[in-house]
CSV table of C-alpha atoms in Angstrom, one decimal:
chain,number,residue,atom,x,y,z
A,22,GLN,CA,-25.8,-4.8,12.4
A,23,VAL,CA,-28.1,-1.9,11.4
A,24,ARG,CA,-26.9,1.0,9.4
A,25,LEU,CA,-28.7,4.6,10.1
A,26,VAL,CA,-28.3,7.5,7.6
A,27,GLU,CA,-29.8,10.9,8.6
A,28,SER,CA,-30.6,13.4,6.1
A,29,GLY,CA,-32.7,16.8,5.6
A,30,GLY,CA,-30.9,19.1,8.0
A,31,ARG,CA,-30.2,22.6,6.4
A,32,LEU,CA,-30.2,26.3,7.4
A,33,VAL,CA,-33.7,27.5,7.8
A,34,GLN,CA,-35.2,30.7,9.4
A,35,ALA,CA,-36.8,30.9,12.9
A,36,GLY,CA,-40.6,30.0,12.4
A,37,GLY,CA,-39.9,27.6,9.4
A,38,SER,CA,-40.0,23.8,9.0
A,39,LEU,CA,-37.9,21.0,8.3
A,40,ARG,CA,-38.3,17.3,7.9
A,41,LEU,CA,-35.6,14.8,8.9
A,42,SER,CA,-35.2,11.3,7.6
A,43,CYS,CA,-33.3,8.4,9.0
A,44,ALA,CA,-33.2,5.4,6.8
A,45,ALA,CA,-32.1,2.0,8.4
A,46,SER,CA,-30.7,-0.8,6.7
A,47,GLY,CA,-28.8,-4.0,7.5
A,48,CYS,CA,-31.3,-5.3,10.1
A,49,THR,CA,-35.1,-5.0,9.8
A,50,PHE,CA,-35.5,-6.3,13.5
A,51,CYS,CA,-33.1,-4.1,15.1
A,52,THR,CA,-35.4,-0.9,14.8
A,53,SER,CA,-38.3,-1.7,17.0
A,54,ALA,CA,-37.9,1.6,18.7
A,55,MET,CA,-36.4,4.4,16.9
A,56,SER,CA,-35.5,7.8,18.4
A,57,TRP,CA,-34.1,11.3,17.6
A,58,PHE,CA,-31.5,13.2,19.7
A,59,ARG,CA,-29.8,16.3,19.3
A,60,GLN,CA,-26.4,18.0,20.5
A,61,ALA,CA,-25.6,21.6,20.1
A,62,PRO,CA,-22.0,22.8,20.5
A,63,GLY,CA,-20.6,22.5,24.1
A,64,LYS,CA,-23.7,20.9,25.1
A,65,GLU,CA,-24.6,17.2,26.0
A,66,ARG,CA,-26.7,15.0,23.6
A,67,GLU,CA,-30.2,15.3,24.6
A,68,PHE,CA,-33.4,13.4,23.7
A,69,VAL,CA,-35.9,14.7,21.4
A,70,ALA,CA,-38.5,12.1,20.3
A,71,ALA,CA,-38.8,8.5,20.0
A,72,ASN,CA,-41.5,5.9,18.7
A,73,THR,CA,-42.0,2.0,18.3
A,74,TRP,CA,-42.7,-0.1,15.4
A,75,SER,CA,-46.1,-1.0,16.9
A,76,GLY,CA,-47.2,2.4,17.8
A,77,SER,CA,-47.6,1.4,21.4
A,78,SER,CA,-45.1,4.1,22.7
A,79,THR,CA,-44.4,7.5,21.5
A,80,ILE,CA,-42.3,10.1,23.7
A,81,TYR,CA,-41.7,13.6,23.1
A,82,ALA,CA,-39.3,16.2,25.0
A,83,ASP,CA,-41.2,18.9,26.6
A,84,SER,CA,-39.1,21.4,24.6
A,85,VAL,CA,-40.6,20.2,21.5
A,86,LYS,CA,-44.0,19.0,22.3
A,87,GLY,CA,-46.6,20.6,20.0
A,88,ARG,CA,-43.9,21.4,17.4
A,89,PHE,CA,-42.2,18.3,16.4
A,90,THR,CA,-43.7,14.9,15.1
A,91,ILE,CA,-42.1,11.6,14.9
A,92,SER,CA,-43.5,9.1,12.3
A,93,ARG,CA,-42.4,5.9,10.8
A,94,ASP,CA,-42.7,4.3,7.4
A,95,ASN,CA,-42.2,0.8,8.3
A,96,ALA,CA,-42.3,-0.5,4.8
A,97,LYS,CA,-39.3,1.8,3.9
A,98,ASN,CA,-37.8,1.3,7.4
A,99,THR,CA,-37.5,5.0,7.9
A,100,VAL,CA,-38.4,7.4,10.6
A,101,TYR,CA,-39.0,11.0,10.4
A,102,LEU,CA,-38.9,14.1,12.5
A,103,GLN,CA,-41.3,16.8,11.1
A,104,MET,CA,-40.1,20.1,12.9
A,105,ASN,CA,-42.5,23.1,12.7
A,106,SER,CA,-42.2,26.4,14.4
A,107,LEU,CA,-38.3,26.2,14.5
A,108,LYS,CA,-36.6,28.3,17.1
A,109,PRO,CA,-32.8,29.5,17.1
A,110,GLU,CA,-32.6,27.2,20.3
A,111,ASP,CA,-33.4,24.2,18.0
A,112,THR,CA,-30.0,24.4,16.5
A,113,ALA,CA,-28.1,21.3,16.6
A,114,VAL,CA,-26.6,18.1,15.2
A,115,TYR,CA,-29.8,15.8,15.1
A,116,TYR,CA,-29.0,12.0,15.5
A,117,CYS,CA,-31.4,9.0,15.2
A,118,ALA,CA,-30.7,6.0,16.9
A,119,ALA,CA,-32.3,2.3,17.1
A,120,GLY,CA,-32.9,-0.1,19.9
A,121,THR,CA,-35.5,-2.4,21.4
A,122,VAL,CA,-37.5,-0.1,24.0
A,123,ALA,CA,-38.3,3.5,23.5
A,124,VAL,CA,-36.6,5.3,26.0
A,125,THR,CA,-35.1,9.0,26.5
A,126,SER,CA,-31.2,8.1,27.5
A,127,THR,CA,-28.6,7.8,25.1
A,128,SER,CA,-27.5,4.5,26.9
A,129,GLY,CA,-30.8,2.8,25.7
A,130,TYR,CA,-29.5,2.8,22.2
A,131,LYS,CA,-26.5,0.8,20.6
A,132,ASN,CA,-26.9,2.1,17.0
A,133,TRP,CA,-26.4,5.5,16.0
A,134,GLY,CA,-26.5,7.5,12.8
A,135,GLN,CA,-23.8,10.1,11.9
A,136,GLY,CA,-26.0,13.3,12.3
A,137,THR,CA,-27.5,16.1,10.2
A,138,GLN,CA,-27.0,19.5,11.0
A,139,VAL,CA,-29.9,21.8,11.4
A,140,THR,CA,-29.3,25.6,11.9
A,141,VAL,CA,-32.0,28.0,12.7
A,142,SER,CA,-31.3,31.6,12.1
A,143,SER,CA,-33.0,34.3,14.1
């Protein structure tokens, strides 16, 4: 089974940038679709972005369009989330997930990372 490990989360001021990484291991063919979700305290886990290995599909939540960019290094089996112009409302634990099709629902993914905390100060 695939193991996903997120990294890169930290405290950052509003307007700043961060790049999150999600390294996959244990199954190179289980990550045809990779996604990022986030969950703030007291809130449901929400979709952020997703893409496919082939590049045939890329999806962004409306709340992050124009600010966040998802990308992948297939040789390293790693997916990234470049976050620019960060806002306090972006504060959450960010999770990566692996599946076969890029979708926006949590039910579409079986493998999840442990999450990395992103805190944006005002």
